[in-house]
JSON list of C-alpha atoms in Angstrom, two decimals:
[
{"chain": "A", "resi": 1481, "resn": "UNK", "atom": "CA", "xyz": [118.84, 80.83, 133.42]},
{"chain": "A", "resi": 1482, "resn": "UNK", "atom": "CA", "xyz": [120.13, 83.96, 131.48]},
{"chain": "A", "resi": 1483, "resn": "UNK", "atom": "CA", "xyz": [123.24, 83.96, 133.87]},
{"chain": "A", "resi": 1484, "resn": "UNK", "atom": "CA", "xyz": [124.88, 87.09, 134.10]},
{"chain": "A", "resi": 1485, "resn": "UNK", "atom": "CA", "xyz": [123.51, 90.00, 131.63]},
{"chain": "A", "resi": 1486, "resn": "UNK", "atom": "CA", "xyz": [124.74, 93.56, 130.83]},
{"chain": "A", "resi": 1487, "resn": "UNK", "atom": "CA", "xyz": [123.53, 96.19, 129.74]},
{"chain": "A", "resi": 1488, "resn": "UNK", "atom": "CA", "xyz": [124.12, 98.12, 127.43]},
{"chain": "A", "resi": 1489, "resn": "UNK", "atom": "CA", "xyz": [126.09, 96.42, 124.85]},
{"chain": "A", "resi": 1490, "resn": "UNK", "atom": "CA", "xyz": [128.08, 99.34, 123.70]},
{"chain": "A", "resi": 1491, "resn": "UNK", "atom": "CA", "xyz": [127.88, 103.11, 124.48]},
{"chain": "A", "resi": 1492, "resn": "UNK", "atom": "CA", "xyz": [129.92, 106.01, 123.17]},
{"chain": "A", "resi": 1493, "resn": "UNK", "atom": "CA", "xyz": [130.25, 109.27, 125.39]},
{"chain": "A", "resi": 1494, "resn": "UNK", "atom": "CA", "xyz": [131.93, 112.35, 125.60]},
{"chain": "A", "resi": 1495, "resn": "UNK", "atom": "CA", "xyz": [134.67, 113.86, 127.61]},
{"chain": "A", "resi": 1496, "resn": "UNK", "atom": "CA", "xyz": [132.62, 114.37, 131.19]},
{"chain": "A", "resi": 1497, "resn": "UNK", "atom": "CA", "xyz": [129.40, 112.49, 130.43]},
{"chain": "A", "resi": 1498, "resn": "UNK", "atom": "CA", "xyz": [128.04, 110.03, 133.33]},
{"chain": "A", "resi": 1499, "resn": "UNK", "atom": "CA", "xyz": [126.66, 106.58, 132.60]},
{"chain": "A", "resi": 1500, "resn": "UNK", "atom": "CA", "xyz": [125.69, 103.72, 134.63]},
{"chain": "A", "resi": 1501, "resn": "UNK", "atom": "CA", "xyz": [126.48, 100.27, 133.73]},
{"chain": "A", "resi": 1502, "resn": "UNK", "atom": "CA", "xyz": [123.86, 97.82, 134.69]},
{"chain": "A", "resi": 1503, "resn": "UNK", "atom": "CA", "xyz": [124.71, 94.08, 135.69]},
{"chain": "A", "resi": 1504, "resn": "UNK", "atom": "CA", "xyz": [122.54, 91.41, 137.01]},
{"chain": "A", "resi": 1505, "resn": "UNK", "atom": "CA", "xyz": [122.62, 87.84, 138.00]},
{"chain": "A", "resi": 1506, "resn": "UNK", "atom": "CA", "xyz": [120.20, 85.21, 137.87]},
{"chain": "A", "resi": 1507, "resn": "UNK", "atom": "CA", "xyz": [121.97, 82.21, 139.92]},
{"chain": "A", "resi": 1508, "resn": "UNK", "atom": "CA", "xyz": [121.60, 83.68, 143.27]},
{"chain": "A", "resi": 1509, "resn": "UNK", "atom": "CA", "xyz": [125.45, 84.05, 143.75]},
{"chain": "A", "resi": 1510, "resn": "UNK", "atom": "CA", "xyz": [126.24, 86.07, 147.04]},
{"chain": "A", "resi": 1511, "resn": "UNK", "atom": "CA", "xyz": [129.63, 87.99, 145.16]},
{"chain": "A", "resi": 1512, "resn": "UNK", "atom": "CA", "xyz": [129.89, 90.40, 142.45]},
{"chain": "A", "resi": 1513, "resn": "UNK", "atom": "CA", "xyz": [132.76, 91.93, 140.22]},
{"chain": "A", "resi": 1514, "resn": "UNK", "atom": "CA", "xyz": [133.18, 94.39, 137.63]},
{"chain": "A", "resi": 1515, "resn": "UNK", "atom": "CA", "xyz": [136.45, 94.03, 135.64]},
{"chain": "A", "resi": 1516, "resn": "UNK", "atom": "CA", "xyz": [137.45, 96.56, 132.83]},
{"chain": "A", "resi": 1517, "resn": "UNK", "atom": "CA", "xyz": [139.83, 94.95, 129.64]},
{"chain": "A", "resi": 1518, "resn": "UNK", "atom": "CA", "xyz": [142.09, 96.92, 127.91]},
{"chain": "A", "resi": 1519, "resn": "UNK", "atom": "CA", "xyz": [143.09, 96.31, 124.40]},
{"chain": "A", "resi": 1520, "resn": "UNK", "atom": "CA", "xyz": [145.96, 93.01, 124.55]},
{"chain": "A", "resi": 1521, "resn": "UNK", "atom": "CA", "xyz": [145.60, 93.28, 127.95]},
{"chain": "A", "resi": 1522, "resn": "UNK", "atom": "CA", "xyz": [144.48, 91.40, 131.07]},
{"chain": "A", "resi": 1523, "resn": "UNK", "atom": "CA", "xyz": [141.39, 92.12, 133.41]},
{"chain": "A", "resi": 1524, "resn": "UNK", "atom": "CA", "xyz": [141.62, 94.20, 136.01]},
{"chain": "A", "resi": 1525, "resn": "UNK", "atom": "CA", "xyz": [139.12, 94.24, 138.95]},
{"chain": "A", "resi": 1526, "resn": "UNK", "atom": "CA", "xyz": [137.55, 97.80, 139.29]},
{"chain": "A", "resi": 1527, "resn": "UNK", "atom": "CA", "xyz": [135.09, 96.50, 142.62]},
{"chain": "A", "resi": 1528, "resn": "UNK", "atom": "CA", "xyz": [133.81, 94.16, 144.37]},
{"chain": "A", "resi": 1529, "resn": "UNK", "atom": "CA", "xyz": [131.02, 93.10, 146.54]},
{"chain": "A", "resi": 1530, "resn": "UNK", "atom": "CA", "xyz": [130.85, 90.02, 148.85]},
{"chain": "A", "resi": 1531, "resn": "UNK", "atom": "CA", "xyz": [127.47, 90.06, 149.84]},
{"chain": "A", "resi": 1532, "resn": "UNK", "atom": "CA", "xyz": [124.85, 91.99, 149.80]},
{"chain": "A", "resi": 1533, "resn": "UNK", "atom": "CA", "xyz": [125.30, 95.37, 151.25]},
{"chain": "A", "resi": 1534, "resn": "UNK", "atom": "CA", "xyz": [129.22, 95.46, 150.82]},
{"chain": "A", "resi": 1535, "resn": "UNK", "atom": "CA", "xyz": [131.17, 96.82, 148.79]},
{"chain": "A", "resi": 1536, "resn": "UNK", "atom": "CA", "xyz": [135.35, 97.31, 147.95]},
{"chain": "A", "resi": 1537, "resn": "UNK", "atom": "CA", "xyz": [137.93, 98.72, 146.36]},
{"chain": "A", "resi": 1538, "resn": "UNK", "atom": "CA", "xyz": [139.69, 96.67, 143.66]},
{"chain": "A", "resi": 1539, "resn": "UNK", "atom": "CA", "xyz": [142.92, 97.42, 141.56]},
{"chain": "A", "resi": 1540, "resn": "UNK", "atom": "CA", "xyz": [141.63, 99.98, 139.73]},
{"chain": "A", "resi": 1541, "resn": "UNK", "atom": "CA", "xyz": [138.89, 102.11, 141.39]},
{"chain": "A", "resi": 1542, "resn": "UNK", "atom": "CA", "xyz": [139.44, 105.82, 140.60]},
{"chain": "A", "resi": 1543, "resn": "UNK", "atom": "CA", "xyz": [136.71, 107.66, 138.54]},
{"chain": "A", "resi": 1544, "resn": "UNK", "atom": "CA", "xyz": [134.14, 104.89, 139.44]},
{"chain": "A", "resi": 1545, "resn": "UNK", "atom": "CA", "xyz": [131.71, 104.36, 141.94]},
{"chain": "A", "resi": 1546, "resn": "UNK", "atom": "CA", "xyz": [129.29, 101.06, 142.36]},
{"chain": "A", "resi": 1547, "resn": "UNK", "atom": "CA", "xyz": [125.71, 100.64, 143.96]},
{"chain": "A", "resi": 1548, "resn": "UNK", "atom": "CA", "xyz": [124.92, 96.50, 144.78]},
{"chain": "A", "resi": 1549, "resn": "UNK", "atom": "CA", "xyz": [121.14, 97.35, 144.63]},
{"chain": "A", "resi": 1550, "resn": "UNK", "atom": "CA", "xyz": [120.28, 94.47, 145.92]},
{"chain": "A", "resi": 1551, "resn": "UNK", "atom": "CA", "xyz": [121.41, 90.41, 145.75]},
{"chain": "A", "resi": 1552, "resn": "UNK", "atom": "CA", "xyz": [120.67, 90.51, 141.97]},
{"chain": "A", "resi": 1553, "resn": "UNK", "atom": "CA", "xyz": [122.28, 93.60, 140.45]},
{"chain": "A", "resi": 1554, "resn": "UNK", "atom": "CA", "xyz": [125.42, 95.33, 140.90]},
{"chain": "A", "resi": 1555, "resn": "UNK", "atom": "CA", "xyz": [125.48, 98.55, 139.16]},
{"chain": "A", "resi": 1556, "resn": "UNK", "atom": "CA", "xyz": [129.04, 100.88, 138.07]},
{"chain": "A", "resi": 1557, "resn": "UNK", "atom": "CA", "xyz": [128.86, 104.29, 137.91]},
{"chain": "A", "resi": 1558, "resn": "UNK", "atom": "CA", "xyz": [131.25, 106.77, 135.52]},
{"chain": "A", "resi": 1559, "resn": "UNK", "atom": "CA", "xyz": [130.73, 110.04, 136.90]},
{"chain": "A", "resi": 1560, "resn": "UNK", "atom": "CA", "xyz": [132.40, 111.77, 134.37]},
{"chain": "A", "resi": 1561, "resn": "UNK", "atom": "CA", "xyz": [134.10, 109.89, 131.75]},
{"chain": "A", "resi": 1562, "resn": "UNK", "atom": "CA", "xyz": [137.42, 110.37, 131.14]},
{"chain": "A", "resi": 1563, "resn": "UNK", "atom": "CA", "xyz": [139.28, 109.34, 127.25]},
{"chain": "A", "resi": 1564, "resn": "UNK", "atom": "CA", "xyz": [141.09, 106.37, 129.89]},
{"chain": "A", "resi": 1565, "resn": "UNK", "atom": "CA", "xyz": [137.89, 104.88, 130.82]},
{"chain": "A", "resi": 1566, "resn": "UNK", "atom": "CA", "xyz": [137.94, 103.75, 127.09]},
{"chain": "A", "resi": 1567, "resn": "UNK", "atom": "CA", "xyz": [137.71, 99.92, 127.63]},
{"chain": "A", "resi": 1568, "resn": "UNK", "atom": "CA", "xyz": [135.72, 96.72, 127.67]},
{"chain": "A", "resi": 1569, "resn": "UNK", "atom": "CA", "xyz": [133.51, 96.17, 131.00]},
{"chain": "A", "resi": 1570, "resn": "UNK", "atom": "CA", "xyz": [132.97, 92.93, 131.97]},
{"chain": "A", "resi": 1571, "resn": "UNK", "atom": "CA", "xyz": [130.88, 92.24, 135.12]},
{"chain": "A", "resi": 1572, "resn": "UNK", "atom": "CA", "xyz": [130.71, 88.93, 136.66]},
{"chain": "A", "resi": 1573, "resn": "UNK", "atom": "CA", "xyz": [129.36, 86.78, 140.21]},
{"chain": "A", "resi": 1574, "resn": "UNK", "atom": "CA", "xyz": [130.43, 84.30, 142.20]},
{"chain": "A", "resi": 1575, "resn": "UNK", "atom": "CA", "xyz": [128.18, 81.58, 144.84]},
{"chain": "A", "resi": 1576, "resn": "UNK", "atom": "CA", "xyz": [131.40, 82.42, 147.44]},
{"chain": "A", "resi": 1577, "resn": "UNK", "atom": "CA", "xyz": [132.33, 85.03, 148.84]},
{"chain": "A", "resi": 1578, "resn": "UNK", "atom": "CA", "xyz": [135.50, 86.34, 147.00]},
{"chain": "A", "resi": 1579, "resn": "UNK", "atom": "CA", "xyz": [135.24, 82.71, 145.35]},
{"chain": "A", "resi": 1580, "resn": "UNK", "atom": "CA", "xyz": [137.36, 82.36, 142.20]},
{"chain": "A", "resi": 1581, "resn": "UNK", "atom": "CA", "xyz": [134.79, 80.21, 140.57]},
{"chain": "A", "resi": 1582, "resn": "UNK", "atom": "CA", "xyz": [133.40, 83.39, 138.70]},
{"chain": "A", "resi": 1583, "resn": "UNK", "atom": "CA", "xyz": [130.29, 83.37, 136.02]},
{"chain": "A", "resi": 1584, "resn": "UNK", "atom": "CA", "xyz": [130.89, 86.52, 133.56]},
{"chain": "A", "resi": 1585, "resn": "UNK", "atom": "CA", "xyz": [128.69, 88.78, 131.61]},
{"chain": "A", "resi": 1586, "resn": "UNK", "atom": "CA", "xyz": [129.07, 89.29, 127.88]},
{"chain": "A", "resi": 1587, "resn": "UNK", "atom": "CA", "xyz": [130.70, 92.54, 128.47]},
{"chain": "A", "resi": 1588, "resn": "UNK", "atom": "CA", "xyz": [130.17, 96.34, 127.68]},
{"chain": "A", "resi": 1589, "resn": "UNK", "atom": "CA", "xyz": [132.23, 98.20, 125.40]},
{"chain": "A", "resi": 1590, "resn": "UNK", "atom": "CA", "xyz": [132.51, 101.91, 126.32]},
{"chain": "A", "resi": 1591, "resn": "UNK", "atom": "CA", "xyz": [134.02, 104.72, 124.05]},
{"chain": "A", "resi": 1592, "resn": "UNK", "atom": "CA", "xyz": [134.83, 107.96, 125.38]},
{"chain": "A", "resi": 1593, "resn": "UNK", "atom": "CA", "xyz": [135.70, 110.49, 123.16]},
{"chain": "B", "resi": 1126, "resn": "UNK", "atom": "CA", "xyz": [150.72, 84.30, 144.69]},
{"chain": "B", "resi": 1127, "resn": "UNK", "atom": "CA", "xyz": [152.60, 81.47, 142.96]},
{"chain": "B", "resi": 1128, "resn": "UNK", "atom": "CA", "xyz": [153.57, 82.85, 139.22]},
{"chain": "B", "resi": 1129, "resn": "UNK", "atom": "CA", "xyz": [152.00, 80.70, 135.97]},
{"chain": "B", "resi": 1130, "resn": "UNK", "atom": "CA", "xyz": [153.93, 80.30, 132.95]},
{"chain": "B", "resi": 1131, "resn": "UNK", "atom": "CA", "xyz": [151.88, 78.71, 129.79]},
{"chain": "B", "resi": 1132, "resn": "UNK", "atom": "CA", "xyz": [153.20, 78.47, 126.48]},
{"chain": "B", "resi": 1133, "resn": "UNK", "atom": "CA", "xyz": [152.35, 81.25, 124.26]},
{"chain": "B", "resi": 1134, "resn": "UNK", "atom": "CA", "xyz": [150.54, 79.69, 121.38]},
{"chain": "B", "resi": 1135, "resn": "UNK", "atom": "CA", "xyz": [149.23, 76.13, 120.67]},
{"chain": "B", "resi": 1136, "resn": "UNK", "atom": "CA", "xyz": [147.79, 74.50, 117.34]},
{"chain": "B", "resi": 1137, "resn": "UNK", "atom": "CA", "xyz": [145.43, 71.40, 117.79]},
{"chain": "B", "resi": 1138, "resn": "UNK", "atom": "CA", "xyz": [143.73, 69.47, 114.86]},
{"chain": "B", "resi": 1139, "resn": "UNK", "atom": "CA", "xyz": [139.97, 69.30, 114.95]},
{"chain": "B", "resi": 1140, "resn": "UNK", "atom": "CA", "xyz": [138.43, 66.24, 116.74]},
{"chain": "B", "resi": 1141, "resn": "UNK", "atom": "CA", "xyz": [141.91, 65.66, 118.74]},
{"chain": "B", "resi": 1142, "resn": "UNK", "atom": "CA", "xyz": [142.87, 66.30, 122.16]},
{"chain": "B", "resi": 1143, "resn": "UNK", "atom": "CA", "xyz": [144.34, 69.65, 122.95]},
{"chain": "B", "resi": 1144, "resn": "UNK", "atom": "CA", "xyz": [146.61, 69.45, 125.83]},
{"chain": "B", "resi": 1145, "resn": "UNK", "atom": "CA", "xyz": [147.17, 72.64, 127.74]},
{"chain": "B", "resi": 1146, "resn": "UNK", "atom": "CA", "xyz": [150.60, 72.69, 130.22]},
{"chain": "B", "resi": 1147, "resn": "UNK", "atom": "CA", "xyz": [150.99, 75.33, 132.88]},
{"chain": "B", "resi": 1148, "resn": "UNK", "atom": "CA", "xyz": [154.00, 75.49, 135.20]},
{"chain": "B", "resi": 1149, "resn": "UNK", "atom": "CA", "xyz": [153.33, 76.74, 138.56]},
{"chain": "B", "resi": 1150, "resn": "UNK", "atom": "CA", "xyz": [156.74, 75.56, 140.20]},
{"chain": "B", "resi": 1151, "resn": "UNK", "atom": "CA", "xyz": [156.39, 78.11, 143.44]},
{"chain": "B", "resi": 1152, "resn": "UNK", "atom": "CA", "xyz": [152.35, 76.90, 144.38]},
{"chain": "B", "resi": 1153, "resn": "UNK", "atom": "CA", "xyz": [151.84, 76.90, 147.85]},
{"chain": "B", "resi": 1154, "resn": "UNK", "atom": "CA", "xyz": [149.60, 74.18, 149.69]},
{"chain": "B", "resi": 1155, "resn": "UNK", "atom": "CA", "xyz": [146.74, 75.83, 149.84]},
{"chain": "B", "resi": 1156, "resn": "UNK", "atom": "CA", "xyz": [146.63, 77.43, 146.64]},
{"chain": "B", "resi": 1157, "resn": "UNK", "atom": "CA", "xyz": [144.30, 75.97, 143.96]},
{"chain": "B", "resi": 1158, "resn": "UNK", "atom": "CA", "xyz": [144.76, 76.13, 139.85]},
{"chain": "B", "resi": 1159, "resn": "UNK", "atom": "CA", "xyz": [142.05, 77.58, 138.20]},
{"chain": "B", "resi": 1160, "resn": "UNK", "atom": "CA", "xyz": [141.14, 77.55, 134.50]},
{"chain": "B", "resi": 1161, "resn": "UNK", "atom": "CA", "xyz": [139.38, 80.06, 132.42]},
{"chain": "B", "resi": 1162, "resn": "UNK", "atom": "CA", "xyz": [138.73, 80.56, 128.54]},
{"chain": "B", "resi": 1163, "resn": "UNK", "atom": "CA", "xyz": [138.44, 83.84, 127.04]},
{"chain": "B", "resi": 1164, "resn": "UNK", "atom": "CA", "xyz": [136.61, 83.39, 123.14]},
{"chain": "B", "resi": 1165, "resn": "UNK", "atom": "CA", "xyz": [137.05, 86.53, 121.32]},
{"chain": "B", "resi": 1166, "resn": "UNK", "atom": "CA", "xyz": [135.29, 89.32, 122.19]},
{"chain": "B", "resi": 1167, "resn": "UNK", "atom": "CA", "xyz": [133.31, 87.58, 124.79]},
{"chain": "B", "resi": 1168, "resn": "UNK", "atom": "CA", "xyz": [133.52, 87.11, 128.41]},
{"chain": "B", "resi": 1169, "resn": "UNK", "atom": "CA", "xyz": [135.74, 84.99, 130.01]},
{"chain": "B", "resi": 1170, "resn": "UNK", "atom": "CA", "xyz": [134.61, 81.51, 130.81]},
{"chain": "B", "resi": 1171, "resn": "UNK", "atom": "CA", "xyz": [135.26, 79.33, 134.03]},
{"chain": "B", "resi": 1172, "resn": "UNK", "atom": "CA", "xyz": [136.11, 76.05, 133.35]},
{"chain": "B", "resi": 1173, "resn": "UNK", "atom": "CA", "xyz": [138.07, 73.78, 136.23]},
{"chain": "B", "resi": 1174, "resn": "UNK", "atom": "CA", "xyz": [139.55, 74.19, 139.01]},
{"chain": "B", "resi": 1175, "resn": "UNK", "atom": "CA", "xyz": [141.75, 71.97, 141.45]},
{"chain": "B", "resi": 1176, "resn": "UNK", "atom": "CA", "xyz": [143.80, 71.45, 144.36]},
{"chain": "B", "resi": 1177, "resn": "UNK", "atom": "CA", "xyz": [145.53, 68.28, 144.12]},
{"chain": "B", "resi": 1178, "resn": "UNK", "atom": "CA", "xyz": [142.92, 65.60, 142.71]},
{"chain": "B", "resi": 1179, "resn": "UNK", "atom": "CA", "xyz": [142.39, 64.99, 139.39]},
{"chain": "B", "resi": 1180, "resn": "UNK", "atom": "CA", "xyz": [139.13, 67.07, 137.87]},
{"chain": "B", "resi": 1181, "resn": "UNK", "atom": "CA", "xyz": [136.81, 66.51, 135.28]},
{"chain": "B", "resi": 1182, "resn": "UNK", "atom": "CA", "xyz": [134.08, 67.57, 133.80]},
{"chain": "B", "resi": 1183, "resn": "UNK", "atom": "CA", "xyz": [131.58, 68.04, 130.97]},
{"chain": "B", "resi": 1184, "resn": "UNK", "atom": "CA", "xyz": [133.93, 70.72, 129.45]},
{"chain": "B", "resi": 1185, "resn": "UNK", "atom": "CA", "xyz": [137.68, 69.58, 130.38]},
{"chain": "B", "resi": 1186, "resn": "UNK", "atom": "CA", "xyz": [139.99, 67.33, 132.57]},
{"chain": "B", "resi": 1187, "resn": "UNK", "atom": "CA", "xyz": [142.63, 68.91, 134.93]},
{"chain": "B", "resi": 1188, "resn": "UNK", "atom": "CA", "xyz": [145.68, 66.90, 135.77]},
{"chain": "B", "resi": 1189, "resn": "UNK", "atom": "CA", "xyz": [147.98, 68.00, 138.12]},
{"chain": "B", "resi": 1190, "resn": "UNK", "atom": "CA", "xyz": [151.28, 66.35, 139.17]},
{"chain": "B", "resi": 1191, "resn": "UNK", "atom": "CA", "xyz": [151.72, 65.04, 142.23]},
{"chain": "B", "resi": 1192, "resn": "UNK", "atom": "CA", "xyz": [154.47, 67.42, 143.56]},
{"chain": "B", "resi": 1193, "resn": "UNK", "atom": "CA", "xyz": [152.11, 70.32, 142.06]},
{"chain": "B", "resi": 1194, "resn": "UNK", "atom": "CA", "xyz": [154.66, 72.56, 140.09]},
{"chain": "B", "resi": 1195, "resn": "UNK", "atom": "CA", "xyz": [152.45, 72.14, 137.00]},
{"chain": "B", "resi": 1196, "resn": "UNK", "atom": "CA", "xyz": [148.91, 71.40, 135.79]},
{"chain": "B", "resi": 1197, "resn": "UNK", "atom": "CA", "xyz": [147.84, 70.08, 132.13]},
{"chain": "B", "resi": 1198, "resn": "UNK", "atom": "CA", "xyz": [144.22, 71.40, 130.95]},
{"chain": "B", "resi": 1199, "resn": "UNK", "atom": "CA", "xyz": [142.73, 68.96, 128.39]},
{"chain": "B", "resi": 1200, "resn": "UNK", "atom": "CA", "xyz": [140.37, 69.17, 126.29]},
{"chain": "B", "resi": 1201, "resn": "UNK", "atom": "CA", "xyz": [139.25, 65.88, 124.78]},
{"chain": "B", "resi": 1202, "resn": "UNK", "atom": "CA", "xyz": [137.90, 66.22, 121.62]},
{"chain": "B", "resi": 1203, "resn": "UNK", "atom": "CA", "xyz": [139.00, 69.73, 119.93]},
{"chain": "B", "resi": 1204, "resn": "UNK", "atom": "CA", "xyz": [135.73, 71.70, 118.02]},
{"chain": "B", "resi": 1205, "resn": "UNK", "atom": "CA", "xyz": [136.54, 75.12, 116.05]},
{"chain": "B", "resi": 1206, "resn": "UNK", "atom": "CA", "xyz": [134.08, 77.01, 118.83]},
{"chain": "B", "resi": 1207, "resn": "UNK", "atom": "CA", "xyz": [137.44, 75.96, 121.64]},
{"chain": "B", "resi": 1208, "resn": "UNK", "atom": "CA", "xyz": [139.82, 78.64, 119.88]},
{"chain": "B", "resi": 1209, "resn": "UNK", "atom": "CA", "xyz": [140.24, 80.86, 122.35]},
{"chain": "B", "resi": 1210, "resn": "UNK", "atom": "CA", "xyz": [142.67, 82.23, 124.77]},
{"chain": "B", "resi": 1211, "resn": "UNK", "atom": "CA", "xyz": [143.24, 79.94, 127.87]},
{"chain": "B", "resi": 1212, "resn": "UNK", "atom": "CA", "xyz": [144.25, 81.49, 131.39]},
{"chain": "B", "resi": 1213, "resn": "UNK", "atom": "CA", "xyz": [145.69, 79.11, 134.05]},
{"chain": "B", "resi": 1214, "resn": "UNK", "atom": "CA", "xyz": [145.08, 81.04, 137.47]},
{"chain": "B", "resi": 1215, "resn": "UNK", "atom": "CA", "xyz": [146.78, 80.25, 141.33]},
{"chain": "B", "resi": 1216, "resn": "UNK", "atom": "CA", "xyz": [144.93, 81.59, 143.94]},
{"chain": "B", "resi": 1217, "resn": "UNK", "atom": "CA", "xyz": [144.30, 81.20, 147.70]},
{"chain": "B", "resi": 1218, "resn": "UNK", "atom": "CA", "xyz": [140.39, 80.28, 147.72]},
{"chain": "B", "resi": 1219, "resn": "UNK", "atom": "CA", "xyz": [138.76, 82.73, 149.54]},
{"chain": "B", "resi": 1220, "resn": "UNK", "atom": "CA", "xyz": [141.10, 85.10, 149.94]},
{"chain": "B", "resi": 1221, "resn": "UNK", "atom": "CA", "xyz": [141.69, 88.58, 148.37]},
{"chain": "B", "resi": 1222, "resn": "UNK", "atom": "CA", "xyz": [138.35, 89.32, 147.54]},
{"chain": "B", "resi": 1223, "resn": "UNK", "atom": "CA", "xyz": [138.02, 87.17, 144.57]},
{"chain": "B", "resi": 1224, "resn": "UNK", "atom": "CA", "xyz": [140.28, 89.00, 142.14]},
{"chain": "B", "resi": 1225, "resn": "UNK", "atom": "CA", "xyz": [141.44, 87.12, 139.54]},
{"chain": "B", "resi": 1226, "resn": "UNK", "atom": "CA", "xyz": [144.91, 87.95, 137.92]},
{"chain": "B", "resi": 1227, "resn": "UNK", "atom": "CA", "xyz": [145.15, 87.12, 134.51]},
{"chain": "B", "resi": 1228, "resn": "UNK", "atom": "CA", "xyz": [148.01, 86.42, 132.50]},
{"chain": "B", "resi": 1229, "resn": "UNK", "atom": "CA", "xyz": [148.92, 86.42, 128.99]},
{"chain": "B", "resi": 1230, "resn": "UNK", "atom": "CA", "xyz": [147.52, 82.61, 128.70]},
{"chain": "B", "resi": 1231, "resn": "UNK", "atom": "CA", "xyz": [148.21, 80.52, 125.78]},
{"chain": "B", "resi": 1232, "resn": "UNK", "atom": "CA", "xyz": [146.33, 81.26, 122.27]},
{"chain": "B", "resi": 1233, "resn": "UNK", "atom": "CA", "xyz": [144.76, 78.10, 121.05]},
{"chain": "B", "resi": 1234, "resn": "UNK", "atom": "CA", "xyz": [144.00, 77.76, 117.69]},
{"chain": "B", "resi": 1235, "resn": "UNK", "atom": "CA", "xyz": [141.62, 74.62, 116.61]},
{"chain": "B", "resi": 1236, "resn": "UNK", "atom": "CA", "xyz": [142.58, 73.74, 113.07]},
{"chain": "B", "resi": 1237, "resn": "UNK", "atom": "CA", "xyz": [140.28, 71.68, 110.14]}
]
């Protein structure tokens, strides 16, 4: 199993470009996250989906917008990249719903300039 | 959601056990302790979780006292590849969408 993969690795945009972040999952696990990490800081959950078909809100939503395509992938969407959106993206699954038991991708590191 | 405090910084010697504390003195009965590792630059990385039992497994042992105000990760045989930073985690299971909250965690570093 490759797990959880993300793509791409790293990406560099300017000031009002849009990207999409691709995540998928290989363990047929019915949640999925995307987290963004700050430099010295913590994670902080940008969405979330339970299941198939849902999707929420997290801490830090604004300037993002997510697509769960299907059970597999869970896609985030920067519709125009701001300097703040500078961070590392980490996506991640879970077999429960909302289940803290999370699997996590290797990450995607994003520069806006 | 019961606060964690973990020591800021640990050294272990290769090959020895590298014990882990976290104090969780306001946990609530139904909230579990969850452990995650977070190597540099990668994703973090689940490893354990507990309620009140005892846990192992084929990456760490979780021991928890019996009044449940704090929780001891251990790692049994130290490698070089374990120096990371270590995140002990109190949460409701199920609830509140599955956000995790981390906190500064404790720095291992896994010494020759």
């Amino acid at each position: 199993n490759a797990g959880v993969t993300q793509t791409p690795k790293f990406q560099v945009l300017k000031t009002g470009q849009s990207m999409t972040l691709q995540c998928a999952q290989d363990m047929n696990h019915n949640s999925m996250y995307w987290y963004r990490q700050d430099p010295g800081m913590g994670l902080r959950l940008i969405y979330y989906s339970a299941s198939e078909g849902t999707t929420d809100k997290g801490e830090v939503p604004n300037g993002y917008n997510v697509s769960r395509l299907n059970k597999r992938e869970f896609s985030l969407r920067l519709e125009s990249a701001a300097p703040s959106q500078t961070s590392v993206y980490f996506c991640a699954s879970s077999v429960l719903a909302g289940g803290y038991e999370q699997y996590f991708g290797p990450g995607t590191r994003l520069t806006v300039t | 959601d019961a606060k964690t405090t973990q020591p800021p910084s640990m050294d272990c010697a290769e090959g020895r056990a590298a014990n882990l504390p976290c104090n969780h003195s306001t946990i609530s009965g139904n909230e579990y302790v969850y452990w995650y590792r977070q190597i540099h630059s990668q994703g973090p990385q689940y490893i354990i979780h507990g309620l009140k039992n005892n846990e192992t497994n084929e990456m760490a042992s979780l021991i928890i006292t019996e009044d449940r105000k704090s929780s001891t990760l251990i790692l049994p045989h130290a490698t070089l590849r374990d120096t990371a930073v270590y995140y002990c985690i109190v949460r409701v299971a199920g609830n509140q969408g599955g956000k995790l909250i981390f906190g500064q965690g404790t720095e291992l570093s896994v010494k020759p």
